[in-house]
Coordinates of C-alpha atoms and ligand atoms in Angstrom, one line a residue:
K1158 CA -1.3 -10.6 -17.6
G1159 CA 0.1 -12.6 -15.2
L1160 CA 1.4 -11.1 -11.7
L1161 CA 4.6 -11.6 -12.1
E1162 CA 5.2 -9.7 -15.2
R1163 CA 2.6 -6.9 -13.9
F1164 CA 4.8 -6.7 -10.6
K1165 CA 8.3 -7.2 -13.0
K1166 CA 6.8 -4.3 -15.5
G1167 CA 5.8 -2.0 -12.1
L1168 CA 9.2 -2.5 -10.3
A1169 CA 11.6 -2.2 -13.6
K1170 CA 13.0 1.2 -11.6
T1171 CA 14.1 -0.8 -8.3
A1172 CA 15.0 -3.9 -9.6
Q1173 CA 17.3 -1.4 -12.0
L1174 CA 19.0 -0.5 -8.8
F1175 CA 19.6 -3.8 -7.6
N1176 CA 20.5 -4.8 -10.9
V1177 CA 21.7 -8.3 -10.1
R1178 CA 24.1 -9.7 -12.6
S1179 CA 26.4 -7.1 -12.3
W1180 CA 27.2 -8.5 -8.6
F1181 CA 28.3 -12.0 -10.4
G1182 CA 31.7 -12.8 -9.7
R1183 CA 32.9 -10.2 -7.7
K1184 CA 34.5 -10.4 -4.0
V1185 CA 31.9 -10.3 -1.1
D1186 CA 34.2 -7.7 0.5
Q1187 CA 34.0 -4.7 2.4
E1188 CA 33.4 -2.8 -0.7
F1189 CA 31.2 -4.8 -1.8
L1190 CA 29.4 -4.9 0.9
D1191 CA 28.9 -1.3 1.4
E1192 CA 27.9 -0.7 -2.5
L1193 CA 24.8 -3.5 -1.7
E1194 CA 24.2 -1.7 1.7
S1195 CA 24.0 1.7 -0.4
R1196 CA 21.7 0.4 -2.7
L1197 CA 19.6 -1.1 -0.2
I1198 CA 19.3 2.3 1.3
Q1199 CA 18.1 3.9 -1.6
A1200 CA 15.6 1.4 -2.4
D1201 CA 14.9 3.0 0.9
V1202 CA 14.2 -1.1 2.7
G1203 CA 15.2 1.3 5.8
V1204 CA 18.5 1.3 7.9
V1205 CA 17.1 -1.5 10.0
A1206 CA 16.4 -3.7 7.2
T1207 CA 19.2 -3.1 5.5
A1208 CA 21.9 -3.4 8.8
Q1209 CA 20.2 -7.0 9.4
I1210 CA 20.4 -8.2 5.2
I1211 CA 24.1 -7.2 5.1
K1212 CA 24.8 -8.3 8.7
S1213 CA 23.6 -12.0 7.4
V1214 CA 25.5 -11.7 4.0
R1215 CA 28.7 -10.9 5.9
E1216 CA 27.9 -13.8 8.3
A1217 CA 27.9 -16.1 5.1
Y1218 CA 29.7 -15.0 2.4
A1219 CA 32.9 -13.1 3.2
D1220 CA 35.7 -13.6 1.0
Q1221 CA 33.5 -16.2 -1.3
T1222 CA 32.2 -14.9 -4.6
A1223 CA 29.3 -13.5 -5.5
D1224 CA 27.1 -15.9 -7.2
E1225 CA 23.4 -17.4 -8.1
E1226 CA 23.2 -18.7 -4.8
L1227 CA 24.1 -14.9 -3.0
V1228 CA 21.0 -13.6 -4.5
E1229 CA 19.0 -16.4 -3.5
F1230 CA 20.5 -15.7 0.2
V1231 CA 19.0 -12.2 0.2
K1232 CA 16.2 -12.9 -1.7
N1233 CA 15.4 -15.3 1.2
Q1234 CA 15.9 -12.4 3.6
L1235 CA 13.5 -10.1 2.1
K1236 CA 10.8 -12.5 1.8
E1237 CA 11.3 -13.1 5.7
L1238 CA 11.4 -9.6 6.3
L1239 CA 8.0 -9.3 4.2
H1240 CA 6.5 -12.5 5.4
D1241 CA 3.1 -11.8 7.4
P1242 CA 1.1 -13.9 9.3
R1243 CA -2.0 -12.4 8.5
P1244 CA -3.8 -13.1 5.1
D1245 CA -2.9 -10.4 2.8
V1246 CA -6.5 -10.4 1.5
L1247 CA -9.5 -7.9 2.8
T1248 CA -11.5 -8.8 5.7
V1249 CA -14.7 -9.8 4.8
A1250 CA -17.6 -9.4 7.5
A1251 CA -19.8 -11.8 8.6
K1252 CA -22.6 -9.7 7.9
K1253 CA -22.8 -7.1 4.6
P1254 CA -21.5 -4.9 4.6
S1255 CA -18.0 -4.9 4.5
V1256 CA -17.0 -1.5 5.3
Y1257 CA -13.3 -0.4 4.4
L1258 CA -12.2 3.0 5.4
I1259 CA -9.7 4.4 3.3
A1260 CA -7.3 7.7 4.5
G1261 CA -4.4 9.2 2.5
V1262 CA -2.9 12.7 2.0
N1263 CA -3.9 14.2 -1.5
G1264 CA -1.4 13.1 -4.1
S1265 CA -0.9 9.6 -2.6
G1266 CA -3.2 8.6 -5.5
K1267 CA -6.5 7.7 -3.0
T1268 CA -8.9 8.9 -5.2
T1269 CA -7.2 6.1 -8.1
S1270 CA -7.3 3.5 -5.6
I1271 CA -10.2 3.8 -4.5
A1272 CA -11.4 3.4 -8.3
K1273 CA -9.3 0.4 -8.7
L1274 CA -10.1 -1.3 -5.8
A1275 CA -13.8 -1.2 -6.4
Q1276 CA -13.7 -2.4 -10.3
R1277 CA -11.7 -5.2 -8.8
L1278 CA -14.3 -5.8 -6.2
R1279 CA -17.2 -5.1 -8.4
D1280 CA -15.8 -7.7 -10.9
Q1281 CA -15.5 -10.4 -7.8
G1282 CA -19.1 -9.8 -8.3
N1283 CA -19.9 -7.4 -5.2
S1284 CA -22.6 -4.5 -5.2
I1285 CA -20.5 -1.4 -3.8
V1286 CA -21.5 1.8 -2.3
L1287 CA -19.0 4.4 -2.3
A1288 CA -19.4 7.2 0.2
A1289 CA -17.6 10.5 -0.8
C1290 CA -16.6 11.8 2.3
D1291 CA -14.2 14.1 1.3
T1292 CA -16.6 16.9 0.9
F1293 CA -13.7 19.8 0.3
R1294 CA -12.2 18.8 -2.5
A1295 CA -14.9 18.5 -5.2
A1296 CA -12.9 17.8 -7.8
A1297 CA -12.4 14.8 -6.2
A1298 CA -15.9 13.7 -5.9
D1299 CA -16.6 14.4 -9.0
Q1300 CA -13.3 12.3 -10.3
L1301 CA -15.0 9.7 -7.8
S1302 CA -18.1 9.9 -8.7
I1303 CA -17.3 8.9 -12.7
W1304 CA -15.2 5.9 -11.7
A1305 CA -18.4 5.0 -9.9
E1306 CA -20.8 5.1 -12.8
R1307 CA -18.0 3.5 -14.9
A1308 CA -17.8 0.7 -12.7
G1309 CA -21.7 0.5 -12.1
C1310 CA -21.2 1.5 -7.9
E1311 CA -23.4 3.7 -6.1
I1312 CA -21.9 6.8 -4.5
V1313 CA -22.8 8.7 -2.0
R1314 CA -22.1 12.5 -1.4
G1315 CA -23.1 15.6 0.7
A1316 CA -23.0 19.1 -1.0
P1317 CA -19.5 20.9 -1.0
G1318 CA -18.8 22.0 2.3
A1319 CA -20.8 19.0 4.3
D1320 CA -20.1 17.6 7.6
P1321 CA -18.5 14.4 6.4
A1322 CA -19.2 12.3 8.9
S1323 CA -22.9 12.8 8.2
V1324 CA -21.8 11.5 4.6
A1325 CA -20.8 8.7 6.6
H1326 CA -23.6 8.1 8.5
D1327 CA -25.9 8.4 5.0
A1328 CA -23.9 6.0 3.1
C1329 CA -23.8 3.7 6.0
Q1330 CA -27.4 3.5 6.0
R1331 CA -27.9 3.1 2.4
A1332 CA -25.6 0.1 2.5
L1333 CA -27.5 -1.4 5.1
A1334 CA -30.8 -0.3 3.1
R1335 CA -29.4 -2.2 0.0
S1336 CA -28.1 -4.9 1.4
T1337 CA -24.4 -3.8 -0.2
D1338 CA -21.5 -6.0 0.1
V1339 CA -18.9 -3.4 0.3
L1340 CA -19.0 0.2 1.6
I1341 CA -16.0 1.7 0.6
V1342 CA -15.7 5.2 2.1
D1343 CA -13.5 8.1 1.2
T1344 CA -11.8 10.5 3.2
A1345 CA -10.5 14.0 3.0
G1346 CA -6.5 14.2 2.6
R1347 CA -5.8 17.5 3.7
L1348 CA -7.4 20.3 6.2
H1349 CA -6.8 23.2 8.1
T1350 CA -4.3 21.3 10.3
Q1351 CA -3.4 18.3 10.5
T1352 CA -5.2 18.3 14.3
H1353 CA -8.5 18.8 12.2
L1354 CA -7.6 16.5 9.8
M1355 CA -7.1 13.6 12.4
R1356 CA -10.1 14.4 14.6
E1357 CA -12.5 14.3 11.3
L1358 CA -11.3 10.8 10.8
E1359 CA -11.4 9.7 13.8
K1360 CA -15.1 11.2 13.9
I1361 CA -16.0 9.9 10.2
K1362 CA -14.9 5.9 12.0
S1363 CA -16.9 6.7 15.3
V1364 CA -19.7 7.0 13.3
I1365 CA -19.5 3.7 10.7
Q1366 CA -19.0 2.3 14.2
R1367 CA -22.0 3.5 15.5
Q1368 CA -24.0 2.5 12.6
I1369 CA -22.0 -0.6 11.5
P1370 CA -21.2 -2.6 14.7
G1371 CA -17.9 -4.6 14.4
S1372 CA -16.7 -1.9 11.1
P1373 CA -14.8 -0.7 9.7
H1374 CA -13.5 -4.4 9.1
E1375 CA -10.3 -2.8 7.1
V1376 CA -8.5 0.8 7.4
L1377 CA -6.5 0.9 4.7
L1378 CA -4.3 4.2 4.2
V1379 CA -2.7 5.0 0.9
L1380 CA 0.7 5.6 0.6
D1381 CA 2.7 6.9 -2.5
G1382 CA 5.6 4.7 -2.8
G1383 CA 7.7 7.2 -4.4
N1384 CA 7.6 9.0 -0.6
G1385 CA 10.0 6.6 0.5
Q1386 CA 11.0 7.2 4.2
N1387 CA 8.2 10.1 4.5
A1388 CA 5.4 7.4 3.7
I1389 CA 6.6 6.0 7.0
R1390 CA 6.0 9.1 8.7
Q1391 CA 2.5 9.5 7.3
A1392 CA 2.0 6.0 8.1
E1393 CA 2.9 6.7 11.9
M1394 CA 0.4 9.0 12.2
F1395 CA -2.8 8.3 10.4
T1396 CA -2.4 4.8 12.4
K1397 CA -1.8 6.6 16.2
A1398 CA -5.4 8.6 15.0
I1399 CA -7.5 5.5 13.4
G1400 CA -5.4 2.2 13.5
C1401 CA -4.4 1.3 10.2
T1402 CA -4.9 -2.6 9.1
G1403 CA -3.1 -2.1 6.0
V1404 CA -1.7 -0.3 3.1
I1405 CA -1.9 0.3 -0.3
L1406 CA 1.3 1.2 -1.7
T1407 CA 0.8 3.4 -5.3
K1408 CA 3.1 4.4 -7.7
L1409 CA 5.8 1.6 -7.2
D1410 CA 6.2 1.9 -10.9
G1411 CA 7.5 5.5 -11.1
T1412 CA 10.1 5.1 -8.3
A1413 CA 13.1 3.0 -7.2
K1414 CA 12.4 3.1 -3.8
G1415 CA 10.1 -0.2 -4.2
G1416 CA 11.9 -1.4 -0.7
V1417 CA 9.8 0.9 1.2
V1418 CA 7.3 -2.0 1.4
V1419 CA 9.8 -4.1 3.2
A1420 CA 10.2 -0.6 5.5
V1421 CA 5.9 -0.8 6.0
R1422 CA 6.0 -3.9 7.4
Q1423 CA 9.4 -3.6 9.5
T1424 CA 8.6 -0.6 10.8
M1425 CA 5.0 0.1 11.1
K1426 CA 4.0 -3.9 11.6
L1427 CA 1.4 -2.7 8.8
P1428 CA 0.2 -5.5 6.0
V1429 CA 0.8 -4.2 2.5
K1430 CA -2.5 -5.2 1.5
F1431 CA -2.2 -3.9 -2.5
I1432 CA 0.6 -2.1 -5.0
G1433 CA 0.1 0.5 -7.1
V1434 CA 2.0 -0.3 -10.5
G1435 CA 0.3 1.9 -13.1
E1436 CA -2.5 4.4 -14.0
A1437 CA -4.8 2.1 -15.2
I1438 CA -7.9 1.0 -13.8
D1439 CA -6.5 -2.6 -13.3
D1440 CA -3.1 -1.6 -12.0
L1441 CA -3.7 -1.7 -8.6
Q1442 CA -2.1 -5.9 -7.9
P1443 CA -3.1 -7.7 -4.1
F1444 CA 0.5 -8.0 -3.0
D1445 CA 2.5 -11.2 -2.5
A1446 CA 6.0 -11.4 -1.1
D1447 CA 7.1 -13.5 -2.8
T1448 CA 5.9 -12.5 -6.2
F1449 CA 7.2 -8.9 -5.1
V1450 CA 10.8 -10.3 -4.4
E1451 CA 11.4 -12.1 -7.3
S1452 CA 10.6 -9.6 -9.8
L1453 CA 13.5 -7.0 -7.7
F1454 CA 15.7 -9.9 -8.6
T1455 CA 15.5 -10.4 -12.2
Ligands
GDP2389 P1 -5.6 11.7 -4.4 O1 -5.2 12.9 -4.2 O2 -4.7 11.4 -3.2 O3 -7.1 11.4 -4.8 O4 -4.5 11.7 -5.6 P2 -5.3 11.0 -7.4 O5 -6.0 8.9 -7.5 O6 -5.5 11.7 -7.9 O7 -3.7 10.0 -8.1 C1 -2.2 11.3 -7.7 C2 -1.9 11.5 -9.3 O8 -1.3 10.0 -9.3 C3 -2.9 10.7 -10.7 O9 -2.4 11.4 -11.7 C4 -3.0 9.3 -10.5 O10 -3.2 8.5 -11.8 C5 -1.6 8.7 -10.2 N1 -1.5 7.5 -9.8 C6 -2.0 7.0 -8.6 N2 -1.8 5.7 -8.8 C7 -0.8 5.5 -9.3 C8 0.0 4.3 -9.9 O11 -0.3 3.4 -9.0 N3 1.0 4.7 -10.6 C9 0.9 5.7 -11.1 N4 2.3 5.6 -12.5 N5 0.5 6.7 -10.9 C10 -1.1 6.7 -10.0

């Protein structure tokens, strides 16, 4: 299936909220603008971006009749908000391995996303080592091992409760020794306290940096799209601690809050690199702003 089809299927709930056809023929008056505003807010586009869009629509279309052209106008507004001069693909290291550090709270879809990402990179011909640094959640490491085996990746894991930084260290050594293309590092998503968690992530990152200079090449934060604006608060916290370079936004298929993509981009200035639009292994898709916007208005 094509990207647009996948996006459409995955974003159906948000698209339903916009229900563009119902706009046609209506007068662009205050009532119309209020309703548009409320839909954008409900879709978690965010207050700032919503205000900006409403203002532009008012200026361009006040007292006119809503039609196809107005929809195109709103689409272009969203595309502009999502435009990111940085490439939406993952940075590849000049010298192997490319190291991708993955963070996110438990339940965000981190384990599943890592499996999907590993499969995708494997399908592209890369050799992969997975580092299971969430040594507190044995079930997560088990799950990751199953995925790893299925995808033909090697996994480095420690004994339950082992020092995550030492697992990261061993995984770096393994990847270097094997001249592996990609090292994906999973991390814990919950510890006794938030401070504790952030400190551990910093420690893992600095171990990786020491073992493989210039790495990590990406620090990807996994966020549950259904959390809407709460996801933004998580992004702020993680970015402060470990400097995220991009976001994997999951579970967009289960929510009407797909607009949170705009909020992540606007508030956090972080590119959305991948979106999760289902539970299957190929339901992690590279984010494309134009395709994303088009699939919200169908
Ligand atoms: P973790 O605790 O962050 O490692 O989360 P998991 O990877 O175990 O995912 C939690 C649940 O969310 C699982 O049931 C996954 O199948 C589900 N999940 C993850 N990503 C997606 C997605 O994009 N769409 C849907 N519908 N479910 C997802």
